[in-house]
mmCIF file of C-alpha atoms and ligand atoms in Angstrom:
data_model
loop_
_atom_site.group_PDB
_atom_site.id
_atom_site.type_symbol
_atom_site.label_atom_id
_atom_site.label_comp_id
_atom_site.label_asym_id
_atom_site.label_seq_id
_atom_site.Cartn_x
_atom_site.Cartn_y
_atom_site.Cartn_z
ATOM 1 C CA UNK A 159 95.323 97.463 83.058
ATOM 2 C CA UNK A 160 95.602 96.180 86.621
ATOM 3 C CA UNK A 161 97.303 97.981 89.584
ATOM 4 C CA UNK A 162 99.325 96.355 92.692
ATOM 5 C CA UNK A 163 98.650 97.708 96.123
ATOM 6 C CA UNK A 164 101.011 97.462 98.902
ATOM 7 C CA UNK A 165 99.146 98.930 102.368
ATOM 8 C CA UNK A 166 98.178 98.075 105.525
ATOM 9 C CA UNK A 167 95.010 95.823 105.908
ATOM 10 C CA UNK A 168 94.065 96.564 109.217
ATOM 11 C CA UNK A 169 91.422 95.942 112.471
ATOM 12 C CA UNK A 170 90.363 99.489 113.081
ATOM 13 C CA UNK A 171 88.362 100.794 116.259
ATOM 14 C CA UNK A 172 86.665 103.836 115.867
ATOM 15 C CA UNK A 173 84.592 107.013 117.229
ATOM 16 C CA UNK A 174 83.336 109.668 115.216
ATOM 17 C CA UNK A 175 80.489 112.046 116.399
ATOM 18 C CA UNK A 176 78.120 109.595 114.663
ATOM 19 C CA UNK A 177 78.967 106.097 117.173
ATOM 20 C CA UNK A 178 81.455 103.713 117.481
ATOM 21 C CA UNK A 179 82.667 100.788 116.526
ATOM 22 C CA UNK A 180 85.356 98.393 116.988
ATOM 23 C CA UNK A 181 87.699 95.503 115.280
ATOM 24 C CA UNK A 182 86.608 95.944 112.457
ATOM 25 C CA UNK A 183 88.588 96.031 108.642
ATOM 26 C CA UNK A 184 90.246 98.723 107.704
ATOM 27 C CA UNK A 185 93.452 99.591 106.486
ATOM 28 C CA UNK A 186 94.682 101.827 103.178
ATOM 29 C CA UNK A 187 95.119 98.354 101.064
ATOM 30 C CA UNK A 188 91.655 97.091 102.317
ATOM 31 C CA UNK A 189 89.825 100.702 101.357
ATOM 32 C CA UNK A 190 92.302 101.107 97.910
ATOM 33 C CA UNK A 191 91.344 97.890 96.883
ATOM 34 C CA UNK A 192 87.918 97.889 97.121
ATOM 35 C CA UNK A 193 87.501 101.227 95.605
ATOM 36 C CA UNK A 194 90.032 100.464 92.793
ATOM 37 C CA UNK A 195 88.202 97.201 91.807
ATOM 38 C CA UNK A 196 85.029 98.779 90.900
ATOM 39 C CA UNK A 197 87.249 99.961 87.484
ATOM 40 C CA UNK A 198 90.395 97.411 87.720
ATOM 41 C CA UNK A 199 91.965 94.432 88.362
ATOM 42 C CA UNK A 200 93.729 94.902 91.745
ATOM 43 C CA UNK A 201 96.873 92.845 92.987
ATOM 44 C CA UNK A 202 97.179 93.307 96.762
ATOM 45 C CA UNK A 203 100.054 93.042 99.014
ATOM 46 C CA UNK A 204 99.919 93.373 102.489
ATOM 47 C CA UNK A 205 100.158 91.201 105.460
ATOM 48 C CA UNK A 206 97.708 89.709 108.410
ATOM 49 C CA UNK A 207 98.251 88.210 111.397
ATOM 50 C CA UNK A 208 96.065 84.490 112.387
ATOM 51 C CA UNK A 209 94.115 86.468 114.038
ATOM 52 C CA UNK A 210 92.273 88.089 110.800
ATOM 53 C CA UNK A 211 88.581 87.172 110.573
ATOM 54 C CA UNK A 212 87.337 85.542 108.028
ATOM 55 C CA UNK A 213 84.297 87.595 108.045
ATOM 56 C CA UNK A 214 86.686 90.434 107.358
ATOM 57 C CA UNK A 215 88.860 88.529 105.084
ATOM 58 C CA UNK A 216 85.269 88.076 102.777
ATOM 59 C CA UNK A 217 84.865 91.627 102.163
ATOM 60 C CA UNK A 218 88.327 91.685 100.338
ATOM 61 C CA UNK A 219 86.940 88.785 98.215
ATOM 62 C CA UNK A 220 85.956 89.386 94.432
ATOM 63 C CA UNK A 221 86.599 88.484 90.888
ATOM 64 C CA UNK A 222 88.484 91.776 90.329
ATOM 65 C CA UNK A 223 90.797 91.502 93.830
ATOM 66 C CA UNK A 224 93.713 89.296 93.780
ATOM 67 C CA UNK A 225 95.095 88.217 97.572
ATOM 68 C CA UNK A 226 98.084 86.225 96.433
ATOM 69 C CA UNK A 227 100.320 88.930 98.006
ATOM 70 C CA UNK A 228 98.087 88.872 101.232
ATOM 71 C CA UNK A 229 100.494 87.134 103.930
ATOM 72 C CA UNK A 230 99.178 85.202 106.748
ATOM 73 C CA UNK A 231 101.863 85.503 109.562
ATOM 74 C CA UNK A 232 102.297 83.785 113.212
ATOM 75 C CA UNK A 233 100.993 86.700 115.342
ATOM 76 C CA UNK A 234 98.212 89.401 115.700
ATOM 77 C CA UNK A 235 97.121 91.669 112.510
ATOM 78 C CA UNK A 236 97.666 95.732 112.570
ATOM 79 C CA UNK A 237 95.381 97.367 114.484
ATOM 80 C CA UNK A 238 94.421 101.403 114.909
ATOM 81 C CA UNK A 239 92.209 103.212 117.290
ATOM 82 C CA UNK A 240 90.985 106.648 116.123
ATOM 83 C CA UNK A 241 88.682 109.499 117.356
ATOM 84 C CA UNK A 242 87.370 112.203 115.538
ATOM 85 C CA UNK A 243 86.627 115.588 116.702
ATOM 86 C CA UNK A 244 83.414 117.246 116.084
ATOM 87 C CA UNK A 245 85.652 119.061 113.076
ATOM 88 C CA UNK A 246 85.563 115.829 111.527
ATOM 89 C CA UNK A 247 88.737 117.004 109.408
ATOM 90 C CA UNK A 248 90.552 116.469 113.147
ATOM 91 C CA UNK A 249 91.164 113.231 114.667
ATOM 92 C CA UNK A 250 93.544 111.483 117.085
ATOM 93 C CA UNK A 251 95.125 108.284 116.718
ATOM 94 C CA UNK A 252 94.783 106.657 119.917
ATOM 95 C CA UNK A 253 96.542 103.754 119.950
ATOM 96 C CA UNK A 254 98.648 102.434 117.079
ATOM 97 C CA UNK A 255 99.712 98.296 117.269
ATOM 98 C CA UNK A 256 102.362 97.694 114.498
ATOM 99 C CA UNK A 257 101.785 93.763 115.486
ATOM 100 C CA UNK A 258 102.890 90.952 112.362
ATOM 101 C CA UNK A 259 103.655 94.584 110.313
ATOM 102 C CA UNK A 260 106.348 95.133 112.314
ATOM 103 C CA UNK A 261 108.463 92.258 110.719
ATOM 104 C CA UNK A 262 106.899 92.437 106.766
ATOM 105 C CA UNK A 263 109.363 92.675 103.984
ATOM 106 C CA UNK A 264 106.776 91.799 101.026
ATOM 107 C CA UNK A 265 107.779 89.032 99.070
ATOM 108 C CA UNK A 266 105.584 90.020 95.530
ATOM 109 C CA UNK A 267 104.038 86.653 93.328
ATOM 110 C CA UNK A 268 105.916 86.095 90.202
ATOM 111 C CA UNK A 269 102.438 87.008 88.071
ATOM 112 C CA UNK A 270 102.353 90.534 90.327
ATOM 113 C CA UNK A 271 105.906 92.205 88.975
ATOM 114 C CA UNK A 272 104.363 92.929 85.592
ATOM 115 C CA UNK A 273 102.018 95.009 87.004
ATOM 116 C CA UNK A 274 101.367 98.783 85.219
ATOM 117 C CA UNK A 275 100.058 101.070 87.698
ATOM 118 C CA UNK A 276 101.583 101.064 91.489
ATOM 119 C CA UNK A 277 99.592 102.271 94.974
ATOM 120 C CA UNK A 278 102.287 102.677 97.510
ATOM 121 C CA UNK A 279 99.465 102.886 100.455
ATOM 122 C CA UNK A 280 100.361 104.568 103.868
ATOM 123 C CA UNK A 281 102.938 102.231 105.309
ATOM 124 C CA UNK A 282 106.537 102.182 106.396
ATOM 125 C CA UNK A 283 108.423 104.058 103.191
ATOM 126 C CA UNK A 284 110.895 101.684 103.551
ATOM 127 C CA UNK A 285 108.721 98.695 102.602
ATOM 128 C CA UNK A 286 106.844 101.261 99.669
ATOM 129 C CA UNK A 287 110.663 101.562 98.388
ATOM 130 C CA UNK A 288 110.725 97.291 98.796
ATOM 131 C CA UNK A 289 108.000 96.972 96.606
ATOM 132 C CA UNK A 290 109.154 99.381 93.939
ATOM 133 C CA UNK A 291 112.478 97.221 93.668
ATOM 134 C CA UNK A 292 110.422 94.488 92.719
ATOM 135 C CA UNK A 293 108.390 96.176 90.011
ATOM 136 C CA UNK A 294 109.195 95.852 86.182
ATOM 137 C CA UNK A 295 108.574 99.294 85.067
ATOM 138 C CA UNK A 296 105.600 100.513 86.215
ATOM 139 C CA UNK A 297 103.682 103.099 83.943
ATOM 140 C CA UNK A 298 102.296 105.219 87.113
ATOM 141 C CA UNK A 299 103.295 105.429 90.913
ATOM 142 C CA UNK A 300 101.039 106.972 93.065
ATOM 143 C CA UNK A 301 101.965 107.372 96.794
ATOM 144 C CA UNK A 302 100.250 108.280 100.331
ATOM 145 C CA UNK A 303 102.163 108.317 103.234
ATOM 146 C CA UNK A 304 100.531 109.230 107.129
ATOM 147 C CA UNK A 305 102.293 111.966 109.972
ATOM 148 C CA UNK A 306 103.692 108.858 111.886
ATOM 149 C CA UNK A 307 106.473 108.245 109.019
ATOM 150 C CA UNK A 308 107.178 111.747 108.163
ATOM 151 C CA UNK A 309 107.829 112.453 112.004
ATOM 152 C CA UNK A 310 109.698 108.773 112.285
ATOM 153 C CA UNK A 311 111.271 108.027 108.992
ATOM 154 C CA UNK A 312 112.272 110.835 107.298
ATOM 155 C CA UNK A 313 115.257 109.613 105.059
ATOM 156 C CA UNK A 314 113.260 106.775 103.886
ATOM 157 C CA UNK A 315 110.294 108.508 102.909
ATOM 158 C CA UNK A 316 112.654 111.265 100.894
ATOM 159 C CA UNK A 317 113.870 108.277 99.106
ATOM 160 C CA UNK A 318 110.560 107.208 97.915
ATOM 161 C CA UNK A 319 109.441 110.351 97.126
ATOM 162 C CA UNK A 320 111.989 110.502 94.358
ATOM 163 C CA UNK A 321 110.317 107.882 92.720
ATOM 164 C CA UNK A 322 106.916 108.473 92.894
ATOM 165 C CA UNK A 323 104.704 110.073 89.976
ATOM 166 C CA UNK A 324 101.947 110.921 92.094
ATOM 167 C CA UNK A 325 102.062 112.071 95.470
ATOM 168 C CA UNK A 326 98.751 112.016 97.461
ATOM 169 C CA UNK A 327 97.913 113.241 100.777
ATOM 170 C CA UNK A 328 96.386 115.789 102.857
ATOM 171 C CA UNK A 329 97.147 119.494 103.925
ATOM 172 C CA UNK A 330 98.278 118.562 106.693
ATOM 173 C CA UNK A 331 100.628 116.123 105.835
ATOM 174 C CA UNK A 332 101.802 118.631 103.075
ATOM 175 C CA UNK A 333 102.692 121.156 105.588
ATOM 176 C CA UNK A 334 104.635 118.731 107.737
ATOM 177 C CA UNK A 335 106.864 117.496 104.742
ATOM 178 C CA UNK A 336 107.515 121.070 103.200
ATOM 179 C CA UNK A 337 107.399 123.296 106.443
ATOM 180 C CA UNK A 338 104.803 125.827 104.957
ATOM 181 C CA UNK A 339 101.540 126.717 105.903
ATOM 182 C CA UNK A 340 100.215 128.152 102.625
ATOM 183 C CA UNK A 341 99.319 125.087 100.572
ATOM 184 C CA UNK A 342 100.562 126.715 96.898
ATOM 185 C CA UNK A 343 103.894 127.210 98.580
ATOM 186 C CA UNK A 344 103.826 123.713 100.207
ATOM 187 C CA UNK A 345 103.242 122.253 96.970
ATOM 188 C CA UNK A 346 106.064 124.262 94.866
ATOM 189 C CA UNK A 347 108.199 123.026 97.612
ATOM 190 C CA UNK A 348 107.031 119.234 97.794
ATOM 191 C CA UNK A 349 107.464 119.316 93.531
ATOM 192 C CA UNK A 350 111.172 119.535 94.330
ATOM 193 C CA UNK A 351 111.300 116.955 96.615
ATOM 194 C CA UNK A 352 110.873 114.276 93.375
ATOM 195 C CA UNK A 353 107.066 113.566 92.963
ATOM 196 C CA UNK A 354 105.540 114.690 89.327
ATOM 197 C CA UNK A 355 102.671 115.692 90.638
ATOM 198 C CA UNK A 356 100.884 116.635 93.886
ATOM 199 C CA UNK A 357 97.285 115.992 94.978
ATOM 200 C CA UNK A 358 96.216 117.626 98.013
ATOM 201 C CA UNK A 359 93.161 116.297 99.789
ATOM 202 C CA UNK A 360 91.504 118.740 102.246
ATOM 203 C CA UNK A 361 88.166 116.670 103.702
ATOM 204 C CA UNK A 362 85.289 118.471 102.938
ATOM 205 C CA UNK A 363 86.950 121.110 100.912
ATOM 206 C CA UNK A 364 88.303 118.817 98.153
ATOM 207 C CA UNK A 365 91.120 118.212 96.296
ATOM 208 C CA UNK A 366 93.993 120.216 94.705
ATOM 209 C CA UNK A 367 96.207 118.604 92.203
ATOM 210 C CA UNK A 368 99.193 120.479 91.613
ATOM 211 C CA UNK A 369 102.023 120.096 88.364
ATOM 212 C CA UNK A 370 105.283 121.815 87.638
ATOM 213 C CA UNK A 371 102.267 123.642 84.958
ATOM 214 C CA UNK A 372 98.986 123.930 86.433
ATOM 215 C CA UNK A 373 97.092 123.763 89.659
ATOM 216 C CA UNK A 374 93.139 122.097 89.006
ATOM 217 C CA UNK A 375 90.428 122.230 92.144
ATOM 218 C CA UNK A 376 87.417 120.014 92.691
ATOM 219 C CA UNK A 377 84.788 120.300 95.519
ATOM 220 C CA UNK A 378 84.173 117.414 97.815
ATOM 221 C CA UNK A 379 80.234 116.166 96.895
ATOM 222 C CA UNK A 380 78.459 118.206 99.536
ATOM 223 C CA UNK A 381 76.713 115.536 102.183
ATOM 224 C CA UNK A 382 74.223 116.298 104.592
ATOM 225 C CA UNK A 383 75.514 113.494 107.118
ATOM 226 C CA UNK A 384 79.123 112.179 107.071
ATOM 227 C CA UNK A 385 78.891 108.775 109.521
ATOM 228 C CA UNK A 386 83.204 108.042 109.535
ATOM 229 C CA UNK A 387 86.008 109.804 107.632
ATOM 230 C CA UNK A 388 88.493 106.993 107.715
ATOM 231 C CA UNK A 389 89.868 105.712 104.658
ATOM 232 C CA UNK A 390 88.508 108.151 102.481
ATOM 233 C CA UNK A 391 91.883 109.227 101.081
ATOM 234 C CA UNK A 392 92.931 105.621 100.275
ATOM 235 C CA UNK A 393 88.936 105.123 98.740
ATOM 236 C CA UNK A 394 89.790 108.575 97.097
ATOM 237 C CA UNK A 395 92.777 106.841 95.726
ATOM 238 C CA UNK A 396 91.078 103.882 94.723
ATOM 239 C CA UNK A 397 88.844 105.462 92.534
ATOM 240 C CA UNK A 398 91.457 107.916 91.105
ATOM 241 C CA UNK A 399 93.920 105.292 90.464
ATOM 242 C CA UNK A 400 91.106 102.869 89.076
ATOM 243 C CA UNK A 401 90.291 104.903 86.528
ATOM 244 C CA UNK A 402 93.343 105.960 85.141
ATOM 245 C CA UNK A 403 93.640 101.824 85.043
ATOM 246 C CA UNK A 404 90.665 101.318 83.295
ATOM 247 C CA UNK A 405 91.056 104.352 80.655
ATOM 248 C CA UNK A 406 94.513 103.832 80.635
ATOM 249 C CA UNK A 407 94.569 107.936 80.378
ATOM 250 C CA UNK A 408 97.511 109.835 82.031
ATOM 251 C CA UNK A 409 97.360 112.665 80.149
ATOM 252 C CA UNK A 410 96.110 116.069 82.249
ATOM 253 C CA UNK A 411 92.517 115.366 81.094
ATOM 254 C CA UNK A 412 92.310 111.781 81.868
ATOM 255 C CA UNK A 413 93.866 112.788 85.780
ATOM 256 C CA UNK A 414 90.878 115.597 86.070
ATOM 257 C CA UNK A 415 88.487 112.563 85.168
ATOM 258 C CA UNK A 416 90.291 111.049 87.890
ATOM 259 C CA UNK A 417 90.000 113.202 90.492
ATOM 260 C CA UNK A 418 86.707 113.433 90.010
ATOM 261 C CA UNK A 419 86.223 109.450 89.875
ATOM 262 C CA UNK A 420 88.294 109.250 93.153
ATOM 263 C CA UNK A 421 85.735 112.398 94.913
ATOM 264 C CA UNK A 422 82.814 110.017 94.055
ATOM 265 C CA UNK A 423 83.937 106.734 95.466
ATOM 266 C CA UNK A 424 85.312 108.412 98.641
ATOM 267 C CA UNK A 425 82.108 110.237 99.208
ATOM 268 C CA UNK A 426 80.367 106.695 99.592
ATOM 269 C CA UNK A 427 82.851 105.636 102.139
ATOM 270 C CA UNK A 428 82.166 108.407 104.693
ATOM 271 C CA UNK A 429 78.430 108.018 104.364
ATOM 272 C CA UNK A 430 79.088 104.273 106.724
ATOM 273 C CA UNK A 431 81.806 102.805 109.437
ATOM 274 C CA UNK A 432 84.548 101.095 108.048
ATOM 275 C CA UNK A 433 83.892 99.744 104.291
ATOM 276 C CA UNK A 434 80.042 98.867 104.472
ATOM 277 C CA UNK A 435 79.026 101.217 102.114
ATOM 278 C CA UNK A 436 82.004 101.066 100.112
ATOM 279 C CA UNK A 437 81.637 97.406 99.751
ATOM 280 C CA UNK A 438 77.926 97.368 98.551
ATOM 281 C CA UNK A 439 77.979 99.776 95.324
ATOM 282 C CA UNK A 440 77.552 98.956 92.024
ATOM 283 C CA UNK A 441 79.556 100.891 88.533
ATOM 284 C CA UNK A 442 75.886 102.534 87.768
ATOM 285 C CA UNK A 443 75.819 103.841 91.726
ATOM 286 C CA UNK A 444 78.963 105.361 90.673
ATOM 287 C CA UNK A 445 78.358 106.529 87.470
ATOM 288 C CA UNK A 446 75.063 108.356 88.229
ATOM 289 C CA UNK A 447 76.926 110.294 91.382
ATOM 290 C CA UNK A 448 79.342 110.911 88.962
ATOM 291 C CA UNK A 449 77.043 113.031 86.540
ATOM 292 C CA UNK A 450 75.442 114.710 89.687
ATOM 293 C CA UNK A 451 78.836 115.857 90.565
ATOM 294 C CA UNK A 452 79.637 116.819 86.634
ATOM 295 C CA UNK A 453 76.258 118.981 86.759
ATOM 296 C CA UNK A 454 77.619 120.084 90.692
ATOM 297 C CA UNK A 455 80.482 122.116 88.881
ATOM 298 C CA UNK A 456 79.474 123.092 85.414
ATOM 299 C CA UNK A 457 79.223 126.676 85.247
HETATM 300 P P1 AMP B 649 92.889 107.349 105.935
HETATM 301 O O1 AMP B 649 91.646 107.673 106.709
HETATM 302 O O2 AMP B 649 92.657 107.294 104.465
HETATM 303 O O3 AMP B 649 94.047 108.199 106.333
HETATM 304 O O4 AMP B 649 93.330 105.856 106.320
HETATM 305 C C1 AMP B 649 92.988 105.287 107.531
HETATM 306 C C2 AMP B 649 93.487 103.866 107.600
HETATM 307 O O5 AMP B 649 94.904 103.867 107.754
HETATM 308 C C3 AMP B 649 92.892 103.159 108.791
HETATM 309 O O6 AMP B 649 92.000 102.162 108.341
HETATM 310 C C4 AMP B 649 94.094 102.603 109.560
HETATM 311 O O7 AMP B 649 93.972 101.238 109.817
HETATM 312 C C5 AMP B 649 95.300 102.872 108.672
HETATM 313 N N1 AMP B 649 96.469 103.398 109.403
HETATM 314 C C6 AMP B 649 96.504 104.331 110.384
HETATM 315 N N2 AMP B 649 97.781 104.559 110.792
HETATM 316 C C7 AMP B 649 98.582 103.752 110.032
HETATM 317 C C8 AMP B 649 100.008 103.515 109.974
HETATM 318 N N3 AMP B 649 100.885 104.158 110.752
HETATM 319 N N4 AMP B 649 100.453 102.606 109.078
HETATM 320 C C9 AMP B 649 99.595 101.959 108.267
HETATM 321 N N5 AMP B 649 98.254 102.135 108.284
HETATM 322 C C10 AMP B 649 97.741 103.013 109.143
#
């Protein structure tokens, strides 16, 4: 089963504790994709600006990513500067430039509308809601959204939320949308709000998903060195949303498989800047730090 992603796909500059490094790809469509495609096809939309190097525009190229829905516009691409704090659960966005973004209203290929599972990555909600009008009748929605919207477009993202399955994103953007500090409380509250279920990512502490009926916990894979947190929630939801693709599984045991898919894949992208470790795995990379993480919790 394939999945569409609609995201930004973006020129990052970054410092973490580790270095630096600047212009170069990032983006939640760039890291969903390539983490999704290791288990599914992927159908990306998302727009550039002339400016977007081809080196970077390689990196999104492989049999199992589909750029039909990647839009070349008059004008300079996306771009974010972040810094991370030695807490490298903390950073600050530094300068944000909207650039060709500003003016997308995603147009999706004929071929893309069929599509069965849905990655609404961390964009305007207005343009997630765009896409979903577009959509047949997608089996799965999963959703991220980023503090900038929920600060600066609250109505839209409420919209959205009532028509997402899955809503994933991190404690801190869980407090800000429910008002609560206790994340069990956050997460009864966000339930109401429209979204199925809830998945909580909390860095090094791992990952909470949360229904109406149960509550289920995994670890992040301990690592001795972590080199650049960005994009590990949209690498987390690669992998999650990749294998539910693949296996076609949305029952409670299949999503636990999941989670645990989506851990692995994002605890490759930390270990390098931007997506150069990401980029360079292989399934059997993946499947053997998938067992060490199965023996990891087994008790
Ligand atoms: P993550 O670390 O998973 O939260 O995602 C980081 C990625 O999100 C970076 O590569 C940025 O380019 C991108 N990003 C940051 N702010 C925004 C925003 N307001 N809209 C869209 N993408 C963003």
């Amino acid at each position: 089963m394939s999945i569409v992603v609609v995201g930004s796909v973006a020129l990052d500059s970054i410092e973490t504790p580790s270095g630096r490094v600047a212009e170069v790809l990032g983006g939640s469509a760039a890291y969903f994709a390539v983490a999704a495609s290791y288990f599914a096809p992927v159908n990306v939309v998302a727009v550039v600006g002339e400016d977007f190097p081809e080196e970077a525009k390689a990196t999104l190229i492989s049999p199992t990513i589909n750029l039909d829905g990647l839009e070349v516009h008059p004008g300079r691409t996306f771009r974010w500067t972040g810094r991370y704090h030695e807490n490298l659960n903390m950073r600050d966005t530094l300068d944000l430039q909207m650039n060709v973004v500003a003016d997308f209203a995603p147009q999706l290929p004929e071929h893309y509308r069929q599509t069965p599972f849905v990655f609404l990555g961390n964009i305007d909600p207005g343009l997630q809601s765009r896409v979903l009008d577009q959509l047949a009748q997608p089996r799965l929605i999963g959703c991220d959204t980023i503090s900038h919207w929920i600060e600066n477009e609250r109505p839209a993202l409420e919209a959205v939320l009532k028509r997402v399955d899955v809503l994933i994103i991190n404690n801190e953007e869980a407090q800000m949308i429910s008002g609560e500090h206790n994340v069990v409380r956050a997460a009864r509250q966000i339930l109401t709000m429209g979204p199925k279920m809830l998945l909580v990512k909390r860095g090094e502490y791992g990952v909470l998903l949360f229904s109406p009926q149960s509550v289920f916990a995994v670890p992040a894979y301990p690592l001795e060195e972590v080199s650049d947190p960005t994009g590990a929630g949209d690498s987390f939801a690669g992998g999650f949303l990749g294998y539910l693709a693949e296996s076609n599984d949305v029952s409670e045991a299949g999503l636990r498989k999941a989670i645990v898919y989506g851990s692995v894949v994002a605890s490759f992208t930390v270990e390098d800047f931007s997506l150069r470790r990401l980029q360079s795995l292989t399934r059997d990379d993946i499947e053997q730090r998938y067992r060490l993480f199965v023996s990891l919790t087994k008790f």
